[in-house]
Every structure is written in structure tokens, then in C-alpha cells.
PDB file of C-alpha atoms in Angstrom:
ATOM      1  CA  UNK A   1      46.292   7.682  46.780  1.00 98.00           C
ATOM      2  CA  UNK A   2      46.801   3.887  45.996  1.00 98.00           C
ATOM      3  CA  UNK A   3      45.214   1.625  43.332  1.00 98.00           C
ATOM      4  CA  UNK A   4      45.007  -2.224  42.584  1.00 97.00           C
ATOM      5  CA  UNK A   5      46.437  -3.237  39.129  1.00 94.00           C
ATOM      6  CA  UNK A   6      45.329  -1.183  36.321  1.00 92.00           C
ATOM      7  CA  UNK A   7      43.891   1.590  38.821  1.00 96.00           C
ATOM      8  CA  UNK A   8      46.851   3.825  37.785  1.00 97.00           C
ATOM      9  CA  UNK A   9      45.524   5.181  34.851  1.00 96.00           C
ATOM     10  CA  UNK A  10      42.867   7.294  37.165  1.00 98.00           C
ATOM     11  CA  UNK A  11      45.494   8.394  39.902  1.00 98.00           C
ATOM     12  CA  UNK A  12      46.520  11.548  38.220  1.00 98.00           C
ATOM     13  CA  UNK A  13      42.879  13.060  38.191  1.00 98.00           C
ATOM     14  CA  UNK A  14      42.587  12.115  41.776  1.00 98.00           C
ATOM     15  CA  UNK A  15      45.736  13.478  42.681  1.00 98.00           C
ATOM     16  CA  UNK A  16      44.948  16.622  40.935  1.00 98.00           C
ATOM     17  CA  UNK A  17      41.599  16.968  43.011  1.00 98.00           C
ATOM     18  CA  UNK A  18      43.438  16.576  46.248  1.00 98.00           C
ATOM     19  CA  UNK A  19      45.844  19.077  45.151  1.00 98.00           C
ATOM     20  CA  UNK A  20      43.364  21.465  44.808  1.00 97.00           C
ATOM     21  CA  UNK A  21      41.713  20.774  48.149  1.00 97.00           C
ATOM     22  CA  UNK A  22      39.098  18.069  46.749  1.00 98.00           C
ATOM     23  CA  UNK A  23      37.780  15.505  49.357  1.00 98.00           C
ATOM     24  CA  UNK A  24      38.961  11.843  49.060  1.00 98.00           C
ATOM     25  CA  UNK A  25      35.511  10.897  47.976  1.00 98.00           C
ATOM     26  CA  UNK A  26      35.792  13.102  45.131  1.00 98.00           C
ATOM     27  CA  UNK A  27      39.183  11.816  44.177  1.00 98.00           C
ATOM     28  CA  UNK A  28      38.340   8.312  44.461  1.00 98.00           C
ATOM     29  CA  UNK A  29      35.372   8.540  42.325  1.00 98.00           C
ATOM     30  CA  UNK A  30      37.312  10.572  39.665  1.00 98.00           C
ATOM     31  CA  UNK A  31      40.048   7.948  39.573  1.00 98.00           C
ATOM     32  CA  UNK A  32      37.618   5.150  39.250  1.00 98.00           C
ATOM     33  CA  UNK A  33      35.540   6.643  36.671  1.00 98.00           C
ATOM     34  CA  UNK A  34      38.620   6.844  34.413  1.00 97.00           C
ATOM     35  CA  UNK A  35      39.209   3.086  34.915  1.00 97.00           C
ATOM     36  CA  UNK A  36      35.563   2.369  33.997  1.00 97.00           C
ATOM     37  CA  UNK A  37      36.151   4.211  30.678  1.00 96.00           C
ATOM     38  CA  UNK A  38      39.151   2.349  30.007  1.00 93.00           C
ATOM     39  CA  UNK A  39      37.867   0.065  26.937  1.00 89.00           C
ATOM     40  CA  UNK A  40      41.438  -1.802  27.205  1.00 86.00           C
ATOM     41  CA  UNK A  41      40.534  -2.866  30.808  1.00 86.00           C
ATOM     42  CA  UNK A  42      38.224  -5.885  30.874  1.00 83.00           C
ATOM     43  CA  UNK A  43      37.175  -5.739  34.732  1.00 86.00           C
ATOM     44  CA  UNK A  44      35.319  -3.046  35.045  1.00 94.00           C
ATOM     45  CA  UNK A  45      32.816  -0.446  33.206  1.00 94.00           C
ATOM     46  CA  UNK A  46      33.284  -0.335  29.412  1.00 93.00           C
ATOM     47  CA  UNK A  47      34.729  -3.251  28.104  1.00 88.00           C
ATOM     48  CA  UNK A  48      34.030  -5.257  31.258  1.00 91.00           C
ATOM     49  CA  UNK A  49      33.600  -9.153  30.403  1.00 87.00           C
ATOM     50  CA  UNK A  50      30.082 -10.339  30.531  1.00 90.00           C
ATOM     51  CA  UNK A  51      27.821 -12.970  32.515  1.00 90.00           C
ATOM     52  CA  UNK A  52      26.562 -16.226  30.937  1.00 85.00           C
ATOM     53  CA  UNK A  53      24.462 -14.682  28.738  1.00 83.00           C
ATOM     54  CA  UNK A  54      26.597 -12.359  27.321  1.00 85.00           C
ATOM     55  CA  UNK A  55      25.329  -9.242  29.250  1.00 91.00           C
ATOM     56  CA  UNK A  56      27.723  -6.978  31.258  1.00 94.00           C
ATOM     57  CA  UNK A  57      26.248  -6.444  34.899  1.00 97.00           C
ATOM     58  CA  UNK A  58      28.511  -4.082  36.981  1.00 97.00           C
ATOM     59  CA  UNK A  59      28.981  -3.663  40.706  1.00 98.00           C
ATOM     60  CA  UNK A  60      30.610  -0.778  42.456  1.00 98.00           C
ATOM     61  CA  UNK A  61      30.797   0.751  46.064  1.00 98.00           C
ATOM     62  CA  UNK A  62      32.074   3.926  47.689  1.00 98.00           C
ATOM     63  CA  UNK A  63      32.603   4.486  51.363  1.00 98.00           C
ATOM     64  CA  UNK A  64      33.488   7.675  53.382  1.00 98.00           C
ATOM     65  CA  UNK A  65      36.041   6.751  56.296  1.00 98.00           C
ATOM     66  CA  UNK A  66      34.765  10.205  58.403  1.00 98.00           C
ATOM     67  CA  UNK A  67      31.180   9.070  58.502  1.00 98.00           C
ATOM     68  CA  UNK A  68      31.251   5.436  57.667  1.00 98.00           C
ATOM     69  CA  UNK A  69      28.352   6.468  55.260  1.00 98.00           C
ATOM     70  CA  UNK A  70      28.654   4.124  51.894  1.00 98.00           C
ATOM     71  CA  UNK A  71      26.670   3.578  48.776  1.00 98.00           C
ATOM     72  CA  UNK A  72      26.774   0.437  46.598  1.00 98.00           C
ATOM     73  CA  UNK A  73      25.095  -0.784  43.359  1.00 98.00           C
ATOM     74  CA  UNK A  74      24.962  -4.214  41.958  1.00 98.00           C
ATOM     75  CA  UNK A  75      23.913  -6.105  38.363  1.00 98.00           C
ATOM     76  CA  UNK A  76      23.637  -2.571  36.822  1.00 98.00           C
ATOM     77  CA  UNK A  77      23.286  -2.867  32.978  1.00 97.00           C
ATOM     78  CA  UNK A  78      23.547  -0.026  30.657  1.00 96.00           C
ATOM     79  CA  UNK A  79      25.698   2.290  32.778  1.00 98.00           C
ATOM     80  CA  UNK A  80      29.394   2.618  32.237  1.00 97.00           C
ATOM     81  CA  UNK A  81      29.995   4.407  35.446  1.00 98.00           C
ATOM     82  CA  UNK A  82      28.379   2.437  38.581  1.00 98.00           C
ATOM     83  CA  UNK A  83      30.858   4.265  40.746  1.00 98.00           C
ATOM     84  CA  UNK A  84      28.965   7.480  40.298  1.00 98.00           C
ATOM     85  CA  UNK A  85      25.474   5.707  40.950  1.00 98.00           C
ATOM     86  CA  UNK A  86      27.284   4.277  44.015  1.00 98.00           C
ATOM     87  CA  UNK A  87      28.307   7.918  45.079  1.00 98.00           C
ATOM     88  CA  UNK A  88      24.759   9.271  44.534  1.00 98.00           C
ATOM     89  CA  UNK A  89      23.223   6.437  46.684  1.00 98.00           C
ATOM     90  CA  UNK A  90      25.597   7.545  49.315  1.00 98.00           C
ATOM     91  CA  UNK A  91      25.167  11.362  48.834  1.00 98.00           C
ATOM     92  CA  UNK A  92      21.521  11.629  47.743  1.00 98.00           C
ATOM     93  CA  UNK A  93      19.605   8.318  49.183  1.00 97.00           C
ATOM     94  CA  UNK A  94      20.819   7.931  52.551  1.00 95.00           C
ATOM     95  CA  UNK A  95      17.969   6.067  54.065  1.00 97.00           C
ATOM     96  CA  UNK A  96      19.517   3.260  51.823  1.00 98.00           C
ATOM     97  CA  UNK A  97      23.061   1.850  51.351  1.00 98.00           C
ATOM     98  CA  UNK A  98      22.716  -0.735  48.247  1.00 98.00           C
ATOM     99  CA  UNK A  99      20.607  -0.750  45.287  1.00 98.00           C
ATOM    100  CA  UNK A 100      20.603  -3.546  42.742  1.00 98.00           C
ATOM    101  CA  UNK A 101      19.480  -4.213  39.027  1.00 98.00           C
ATOM    102  CA  UNK A 102      16.518  -2.392  37.579  1.00 98.00           C
ATOM    103  CA  UNK A 103      16.334  -0.321  40.794  1.00 98.00           C
ATOM    104  CA  UNK A 104      19.734   1.010  40.681  1.00 98.00           C
ATOM    105  CA  UNK A 105      19.253   1.832  37.014  1.00 98.00           C
ATOM    106  CA  UNK A 106      15.923   3.539  37.766  1.00 98.00           C
ATOM    107  CA  UNK A 107      17.574   5.865  40.444  1.00 98.00           C
ATOM    108  CA  UNK A 108      20.427   6.603  37.960  1.00 98.00           C
ATOM    109  CA  UNK A 109      18.134   7.835  35.597  1.00 98.00           C
ATOM    110  CA  UNK A 110      16.521  10.087  38.105  1.00 98.00           C
ATOM    111  CA  UNK A 111      19.473  11.517  39.090  1.00 98.00           C
ATOM    112  CA  UNK A 112      20.623  11.960  35.736  1.00 98.00           C
ATOM    113  CA  UNK A 113      23.863   9.638  35.332  1.00 98.00           C
ATOM    114  CA  UNK A 114      24.443   8.853  32.078  1.00 96.00           C
ATOM    115  CA  UNK A 115      23.501   5.492  30.182  1.00 97.00           C
ATOM    116  CA  UNK A 116      25.995   4.199  27.511  1.00 94.00           C
ATOM    117  CA  UNK A 117      26.982   0.941  25.935  1.00 85.00           C
ATOM    118  CA  UNK A 118      29.377  -1.567  28.137  1.00 87.00           C
ATOM    119  CA  UNK A 119      29.696  -4.402  26.068  1.00 80.00           C
ATOM    120  CA  UNK A 120      32.696  -4.073  23.563  1.00 82.00           C
ATOM    121  CA  UNK A 121      33.540  -6.240  20.454  1.00 80.00           C
ATOM    122  CA  UNK A 122      36.802  -7.143  22.146  1.00 85.00           C
ATOM    123  CA  UNK A 123      34.980  -8.234  25.531  1.00 75.00           C
ATOM    124  CA  UNK A 124      32.567 -10.127  23.263  1.00 73.00           C
ATOM    125  CA  UNK A 125      35.251 -11.910  21.658  1.00 80.00           C
ATOM    126  CA  UNK A 126      37.094 -12.827  24.989  1.00 72.00           C
ATOM    127  CA  UNK A 127      33.751 -14.172  26.180  1.00 66.00           C
ATOM    128  CA  UNK A 128      33.433 -16.762  23.648  1.00 68.00           C
ATOM    129  CA  UNK A 129      37.127 -17.551  23.602  1.00 70.00           C
ATOM    130  CA  UNK A 130      37.307 -17.834  27.251  1.00 60.00           C
ATOM    131  CA  UNK A 131      34.994 -20.650  27.328  1.00 60.00           C
ATOM    132  CA  UNK A 132      36.518 -22.684  24.729  1.00 63.00           C
ATOM    133  CA  UNK A 133      38.907 -25.622  25.298  1.00 61.00           C
ATOM    134  CA  UNK A 134      41.791 -23.530  24.945  1.00 61.00           C
ATOM    135  CA  UNK A 135      40.511 -20.611  27.232  1.00 65.00           C
ATOM    136  CA  UNK A 136      39.818 -23.234  30.013  1.00 62.00           C
ATOM    137  CA  UNK A 137      43.633 -24.802  29.707  1.00 69.00           C
ATOM    138  CA  UNK A 138      44.788 -21.419  29.882  1.00 64.00           C
ATOM    139  CA  UNK A 139      42.806 -20.198  32.718  1.00 62.00           C
ATOM    140  CA  UNK A 140      44.197 -23.428  34.833  1.00 69.00           C
ATOM    141  CA  UNK A 141      47.748 -22.552  33.898  1.00 69.00           C
ATOM    142  CA  UNK A 142      47.315 -18.970  35.214  1.00 68.00           C
ATOM    143  CA  UNK A 143      45.299 -19.488  38.257  1.00 70.00           C
ATOM    144  CA  UNK A 144      45.146 -23.091  39.051  1.00 82.00           C
ATOM    145  CA  UNK A 145      42.766 -26.023  38.939  1.00 84.00           C
ATOM    146  CA  UNK A 146      39.977 -23.528  40.556  1.00 83.00           C
ATOM    147  CA  UNK A 147      40.044 -21.622  37.541  1.00 72.00           C
ATOM    148  CA  UNK A 148      39.669 -24.615  35.387  1.00 77.00           C
ATOM    149  CA  UNK A 149      36.692 -25.915  37.631  1.00 79.00           C
ATOM    150  CA  UNK A 150      34.891 -22.684  37.434  1.00 74.00           C
ATOM    151  CA  UNK A 151      35.147 -22.364  33.702  1.00 68.00           C
ATOM    152  CA  UNK A 152      33.924 -25.835  33.376  1.00 73.00           C
ATOM    153  CA  UNK A 153      30.904 -25.310  35.605  1.00 74.00           C
ATOM    154  CA  UNK A 154      30.064 -22.091  33.826  1.00 68.00           C
ATOM    155  CA  UNK A 155      30.149 -23.889  30.204  1.00 65.00           C
ATOM    156  CA  UNK A 156      27.713 -26.607  31.608  1.00 72.00           C
ATOM    157  CA  UNK A 157      25.282 -23.999  32.879  1.00 64.00           C
ATOM    158  CA  UNK A 158      25.601 -22.012  29.562  1.00 56.00           C
ATOM    159  CA  UNK A 159      24.540 -25.339  27.840  1.00 55.00           C
ATOM    160  CA  UNK A 160      21.858 -25.876  30.192  1.00 57.00           C
ATOM    161  CA  UNK A 161      20.531 -22.604  29.439  1.00 47.00           C
ATOM    162  CA  UNK A 162      20.458 -23.067  25.753  1.00 44.00           C
ATOM    163  CA  UNK A 163      22.312 -19.916  25.054  1.00 38.00           C
ATOM    164  CA  UNK A 164      22.864 -19.481  21.526  1.00 35.00           C
ATOM    165  CA  UNK A 165      26.346 -19.564  20.045  1.00 35.00           C
ATOM    166  CA  UNK A 166      27.703 -16.085  20.371  1.00 32.00           C
ATOM    167  CA  UNK A 167      41.875 -11.156  32.889  1.00 44.00           C
ATOM    168  CA  UNK A 168      39.017 -10.514  35.111  1.00 45.00           C
ATOM    169  CA  UNK A 169      39.393  -8.646  38.108  1.00 66.00           C
ATOM    170  CA  UNK A 170      38.263  -5.534  40.254  1.00 92.00           C
ATOM    171  CA  UNK A 171      39.708  -1.662  40.626  1.00 97.00           C
ATOM    172  CA  UNK A 172      40.531  -0.612  44.200  1.00 98.00           C
ATOM    173  CA  UNK A 173      41.236   3.059  44.575  1.00 98.00           C
ATOM    174  CA  UNK A 174      41.618   4.447  48.333  1.00 99.00           C
ATOM    175  CA  UNK A 175      42.654   8.260  48.939  1.00 98.00           C
ATOM    176  CA  UNK A 176      43.672  10.512  51.938  1.00 98.00           C
ATOM    177  CA  UNK A 177      43.063  14.321  51.656  1.00 98.00           C
ATOM    178  CA  UNK A 178      44.379  16.938  53.262  1.00 97.00           C
ATOM    179  CA  UNK A 179      41.552  17.056  55.937  1.00 98.00           C
ATOM    180  CA  UNK A 180      42.857  13.694  57.011  1.00 98.00           C
ATOM    181  CA  UNK A 181      39.844  11.741  55.571  1.00 98.00           C
ATOM    182  CA  UNK A 182      39.933   8.554  53.805  1.00 99.00           C
ATOM    183  CA  UNK A 183      37.667   7.062  51.101  1.00 99.00           C
ATOM    184  CA  UNK A 184      37.435   3.732  49.103  1.00 98.00           C
ATOM    185  CA  UNK A 185      35.967   3.047  45.806  1.00 98.00           C
ATOM    186  CA  UNK A 186      35.839  -0.463  44.082  1.00 98.00           C
ATOM    187  CA  UNK A 187      34.296  -0.894  40.615  1.00 98.00           C
ATOM    188  CA  UNK A 188      33.899  -4.396  38.689  1.00 97.00           C
ATOM    189  CA  UNK A 189      32.396  -6.506  36.100  1.00 95.00           C
ATOM    190  CA  UNK A 190      32.618  -9.606  38.420  1.00 93.00           C
ATOM    191  CA  UNK A 191      33.661 -13.000  37.204  1.00 86.00           C
ATOM    192  CA  UNK A 192      33.445 -13.336  33.388  1.00 82.00           C
ATOM    193  CA  UNK A 193      30.660 -16.030  32.524  1.00 82.00           C
ATOM    194  CA  UNK A 194      29.202 -15.496  36.059  1.00 90.00           C
ATOM    195  CA  UNK A 195      25.521 -16.548  36.784  1.00 89.00           C
ATOM    196  CA  UNK A 196      23.024 -13.587  35.796  1.00 92.00           C
ATOM    197  CA  UNK A 197      22.564 -11.600  38.934  1.00 95.00           C
ATOM    198  CA  UNK A 198      25.639 -12.638  40.767  1.00 95.00           C
ATOM    199  CA  UNK A 199      26.726  -9.918  43.197  1.00 97.00           C
ATOM    200  CA  UNK A 200      30.444  -9.616  43.934  1.00 97.00           C
ATOM    201  CA  UNK A 201      32.262  -8.700  47.297  1.00 98.00           C
ATOM    202  CA  UNK A 202      32.869  -5.432  45.472  1.00 98.00           C
ATOM    203  CA  UNK A 203      29.422  -4.094  46.243  1.00 98.00           C
ATOM    204  CA  UNK A 204      29.275  -5.466  49.926  1.00 98.00           C
ATOM    205  CA  UNK A 205      30.724  -2.976  52.554  1.00 98.00           C
ATOM    206  CA  UNK A 206      32.735  -5.156  54.748  1.00 98.00           C
ATOM    207  CA  UNK A 207      33.742  -7.766  52.121  1.00 98.00           C
ATOM    208  CA  UNK A 208      35.143  -5.942  49.165  1.00 98.00           C
ATOM    209  CA  UNK A 209      35.227  -2.396  50.685  1.00 98.00           C
ATOM    210  CA  UNK A 210      35.654  -0.759  54.114  1.00 98.00           C
ATOM    211  CA  UNK A 211      36.770   2.568  55.330  1.00 98.00           C
ATOM    212  CA  UNK A 212      37.194   4.046  58.886  1.00 98.00           C
ATOM    213  CA  UNK A 213      39.163   7.043  59.523  1.00 98.00           C
ATOM    214  CA  UNK A 214      40.171   5.831  63.158  1.00 98.00           C
ATOM    215  CA  UNK A 215      42.109   2.942  61.639  1.00 98.00           C
ATOM    216  CA  UNK A 216      42.147   3.092  57.876  1.00 98.00           C
ATOM    217  CA  UNK A 217      40.663   1.889  54.436  1.00 98.00           C
ATOM    218  CA  UNK A 218      40.709  -1.571  52.918  1.00 98.00           C
ATOM    219  CA  UNK A 219      39.686  -3.167  49.620  1.00 98.00           C
ATOM    220  CA  UNK A 220      39.931  -6.520  47.752  1.00 98.00           C
ATOM    221  CA  UNK A 221      40.240  -7.964  44.349  1.00 97.00           C
ATOM    222  CA  UNK A 222      40.087 -11.566  42.980  1.00 95.00           C
ATOM    223  CA  UNK A 223      37.866 -14.505  44.393  1.00 94.00           C
ATOM    224  CA  UNK A 224      34.898 -12.463  45.797  1.00 96.00           C
ATOM    225  CA  UNK A 225      33.081 -15.230  47.410  1.00 96.00           C
ATOM    226  CA  UNK A 226      35.979 -15.674  49.661  1.00 97.00           C
ATOM    227  CA  UNK A 227      36.084 -12.158  50.530  1.00 98.00           C
ATOM    228  CA  UNK A 228      32.277 -12.016  51.304  1.00 98.00           C
ATOM    229  CA  UNK A 229      32.621 -15.278  53.306  1.00 98.00           C
ATOM    230  CA  UNK A 230      35.426 -13.862  55.367  1.00 98.00           C
ATOM    231  CA  UNK A 231      34.541 -10.438  55.455  1.00 98.00           C
ATOM    232  CA  UNK A 232      38.071  -9.447  54.484  1.00 98.00           C
ATOM    233  CA  UNK A 233      38.116  -5.628  53.842  1.00 98.00           C
ATOM    234  CA  UNK A 234      36.803  -5.327  57.578  1.00 98.00           C
ATOM    235  CA  UNK A 235      39.238  -8.083  59.157  1.00 98.00           C
ATOM    236  CA  UNK A 236      42.220  -6.159  57.342  1.00 98.00           C
ATOM    237  CA  UNK A 237      41.213  -3.110  59.468  1.00 98.00           C
ATOM    238  CA  UNK A 238      40.779  -5.347  62.570  1.00 98.00           C
ATOM    239  CA  UNK A 239      44.208  -6.733  62.041  1.00 98.00           C
ATOM    240  CA  UNK A 240      45.506  -3.129  61.440  1.00 98.00           C
ATOM    241  CA  UNK A 241      43.918  -2.065  64.725  1.00 96.00           C
ATOM    242  CA  UNK A 242      45.805  -4.982  66.555  1.00 96.00           C
ATOM    243  CA  UNK A 243      49.025  -3.608  65.687  1.00 91.00           C
ATOM    244  CA  UNK A 244      51.423  -4.125  62.591  1.00 83.00           C
ATOM    245  CA  UNK A 245      51.676  -2.424  59.303  1.00 96.00           C
ATOM    246  CA  UNK A 246      49.221  -2.332  56.313  1.00 98.00           C
ATOM    247  CA  UNK A 247      50.797  -5.087  54.340  1.00 98.00           C
ATOM    248  CA  UNK A 248      50.938  -7.393  57.496  1.00 98.00           C
ATOM    249  CA  UNK A 249      47.291  -6.748  58.299  1.00 98.00           C
ATOM    250  CA  UNK A 250      46.279  -7.713  54.310  1.00 98.00           C
ATOM    251  CA  UNK A 251      48.459 -10.896  54.608  1.00 98.00           C
ATOM    252  CA  UNK A 252      46.627 -11.872  57.972  1.00 98.00           C
ATOM    253  CA  UNK A 253      43.013 -11.155  56.415  1.00 98.00           C
ATOM    254  CA  UNK A 254      44.098 -12.979  53.390  1.00 98.00           C
ATOM    255  CA  UNK A 255      45.184 -16.229  55.545  1.00 98.00           C
ATOM    256  CA  UNK A 256      41.901 -16.422  57.072  1.00 97.00           C
ATOM    257  CA  UNK A 257      40.472 -17.319  53.797  1.00 98.00           C
ATOM    258  CA  UNK A 258      43.053 -20.108  53.049  1.00 97.00           C
ATOM    259  CA  UNK A 259      41.009 -22.264  55.836  1.00 94.00           C
ATOM    260  CA  UNK A 260      37.966 -21.819  53.812  1.00 97.00           C
ATOM    261  CA  UNK A 261      37.076 -24.926  51.374  1.00 97.00           C
ATOM    262  CA  UNK A 262      36.688 -23.735  47.945  1.00 94.00           C
ATOM    263  CA  UNK A 263      36.867 -25.816  44.904  1.00 91.00           C
ATOM    264  CA  UNK A 264      36.988 -22.674  42.578  1.00 89.00           C
ATOM    265  CA  UNK A 265      39.714 -21.136  44.571  1.00 92.00           C
ATOM    266  CA  UNK A 266      41.335 -18.407  42.539  1.00 90.00           C
ATOM    267  CA  UNK A 267      43.563 -15.683  43.755  1.00 94.00           C
ATOM    268  CA  UNK A 268      42.557 -13.027  46.357  1.00 96.00           C
ATOM    269  CA  UNK A 269      44.050  -9.623  47.021  1.00 97.00           C
ATOM    270  CA  UNK A 270      43.895  -6.944  49.563  1.00 98.00           C
ATOM    271  CA  UNK A 271      44.942  -3.206  49.648  1.00 98.00           C
ATOM    272  CA  UNK A 272      45.139  -0.839  52.721  1.00 98.00           C
ATOM    273  CA  UNK A 273      45.890   2.749  53.337  1.00 98.00           C
ATOM    274  CA  UNK A 274      46.106   4.390  56.899  1.00 98.00           C
ATOM    275  CA  UNK A 275      45.011   7.866  58.367  1.00 98.00           C
ATOM    276  CA  UNK A 276      48.806   8.472  58.483  1.00 97.00           C
ATOM    277  CA  UNK A 277      49.620   7.777  54.911  1.00 98.00           C
ATOM    278  CA  UNK A 278      51.063   4.265  55.397  1.00 98.00           C
ATOM    279  CA  UNK A 279      49.974   1.571  52.774  1.00 98.00           C
ATOM    280  CA  UNK A 280      50.535  -1.884  51.780  1.00 98.00           C
ATOM    281  CA  UNK A 281      49.074  -4.856  50.017  1.00 98.00           C
ATOM    282  CA  UNK A 282      49.016  -8.619  50.080  1.00 98.00           C
ATOM    283  CA  UNK A 283      47.993 -11.383  47.583  1.00 97.00           C
ATOM    284  CA  UNK A 284      47.873 -15.213  47.441  1.00 96.00           C
ATOM    285  CA  UNK A 285      49.407 -14.728  44.004  1.00 94.00           C
ATOM    286  CA  UNK A 286      53.257 -14.439  43.208  1.00 95.00           C
ATOM    287  CA  UNK A 287      54.421 -11.163  41.714  1.00 95.00           C
ATOM    288  CA  UNK A 288      51.128  -8.703  42.442  1.00 96.00           C
ATOM    289  CA  UNK A 289      51.641  -5.350  42.619  1.00 97.00           C
ATOM    290  CA  UNK A 290      49.675  -1.974  43.224  1.00 98.00           C
ATOM    291  CA  UNK A 291      50.237   1.680  42.302  1.00 98.00           C
ATOM    292  CA  UNK A 292      50.916   4.728  44.476  1.00 98.00           C
ATOM    293  CA  UNK A 293      50.816   8.408  43.881  1.00 98.00           C
ATOM    294  CA  UNK A 294      50.829  11.511  46.236  1.00 98.00           C
ATOM    295  CA  UNK A 295      50.421  15.209  45.753  1.00 97.00           C
ATOM    296  CA  UNK A 296      54.352  15.680  45.621  1.00 97.00           C
ATOM    297  CA  UNK A 297      54.820  13.277  42.783  1.00 98.00           C
ATOM    298  CA  UNK A 298      54.720  13.523  38.993  1.00 96.00           C
ATOM    299  CA  UNK A 299      53.584  10.235  38.470  1.00 97.00           C
ATOM    300  CA  UNK A 300      52.648   6.966  40.069  1.00 98.00           C
ATOM    301  CA  UNK A 301      55.085   4.321  41.140  1.00 98.00           C
ATOM    302  CA  UNK A 302      54.640   0.651  41.573  1.00 98.00           C
ATOM    303  CA  UNK A 303      54.837  -1.425  44.862  1.00 98.00           C
ATOM    304  CA  UNK A 304      54.867  -4.982  45.561  1.00 98.00           C
ATOM    305  CA  UNK A 305      52.234  -6.748  47.751  1.00 98.00           C
ATOM    306  CA  UNK A 306      53.268  -9.439  50.191  1.00 98.00           C
ATOM    307  CA  UNK A 307      52.730 -12.672  49.090  1.00 97.00           C
ATOM    308  CA  UNK A 308      51.179 -15.374  51.298  1.00 95.00           C
TER     309      UNK A 308
END
């Protein structure tokens, strides 16, 4: 199993299922659920950073490499585990692939997925502070001028909405089971201070998530709009099929996004896992890493992504 930054907290649970003969889909869902429950992680699930109105909207998807069946949900409120709603769409509503908003929430109630609070006091504080002058300057220092422009636009829209005064990212988990089947799960709270209803690449098959036993599995984190425009997850597998190792395939797919004009550009990353267990990642940001754990390991290890 491999996971994006901060996804390592779920790897041990996923590996335990694989040791017992569980499926890659089960392992991915279990691992992502633990990340979604981590209140110290302000990128997904409980504690995820809110939109412009101070409401947490969550996106997730899961894909089976054996069948290329998938499930996805977007703009879900009041459910801390959108990955489980996505899994239920995949398994129990095969006539559809994606549900959004109130429809996804209705379906989650119908199949018995638990509701729960998602906005924590710390996430609310970060929401306020991130749109302050100091927060805007800090954002630019870390991610560049595109992040500053994004926050300034968010602040302008918030003011236009008349809202009263009140490190984003995503988790990717990829697994290969004993039967040789791959699965990919992705979950996110999306960009902080996003326009209400904005849907990330995490919910879009081919953009933030793609999985095919014939080639591999891939997933993205970071500037989702770029991944959507370039269908980056699918592009990783196309590059992999053309020859080369997983890190090279990720780098080639990310390189395609560098040609796209984007005044709000910020880092974009990709991960890849192959049917024979090879793995790799790439990032447009220096120092990026991912975590790896196998059934023979006692704990996870950290690997570097290739920088482009």
C-alpha cells in the first residue's frame, strides 16, 4: 500500500486487512476512514477546512482496478466518512457513479452510513486566520503567487457575499491485494475557502483517481482544477503504459499541466502503484514525499517524490 502525505496513519489498518486476505478495496476504504477521523489533519473528513461560508463540504472516490467500477461523492455535508459513501455507490448503486450534495447525503442515510460533525474549532480558527493579511502572506511564501491570488479572490468573494465575521490537501491511498487486484481511494475537504459547491478532482474519475489492473492505479493531490483539465490520473497510466517507471509516469503527467495557464497555480502531485508492486510519485513542489507499507513490514516508510 502507498499513501500521500498524512495518509500513513491508515496504512497499518489497511495492511492488516490484506494480511487476512482482504481485498484492495476493503484495505483502501479502511485506511482512508482513519485519515478522515484524524482531527489534526485539516485536509479531509473531520477537521477539514470549510468553504467561503464556513461549511465543510467533502469529496471522495474509490475505484476497483479489476472491473473499473467506481463510486464518487461530492459536496457532502454532515458525514465524516465520504469514502464509505463512495464505496456504497460503487457496490450498491451500480447504475450510477457519482452523487453530489443532498442526493449523496440522502443515499448515505438510506444505506446506514453514520452522520457526524465535521467542522472542528481548530478548523474554524484556521478558516478565519487563513483569510487574514498574515494568512495571505504565509500562503504566498509557501506555495507562491498563485496561492496569494487565490486567497485574495476568496476574500473578495466572501465580502461580496456579505458573510458575517466568523495546509489544505487531499489523501490518496492505493493498494494491491494478494489476488493481484488494485484499488485507489481519494478523500478531501478541497480547497479551503472554496466557492460553495466547488467539486475537486478527488471526486472525478480520470482526474484525481484512476485504476486499471492492466496498467496500474494513480491518484492526485494539490491543485485539482489542473488535474481535471489535464485528466492527470488517467494520464499517469497512459505514460506508464508507454514505458517507464511509476515516478517517471507521474512526472510526465504533471509536466502536461505546466503548459496550462493558471493564475492560481499551486503545487500538484501524483502517485502510482503497478500490478507488480512497483510504485512512485512526483510533485511540482520540492521535498514532497509519500508513504509505503507492505504485509512484511512492521511500519511504514517514507519515500521521496520526483520533483519536476
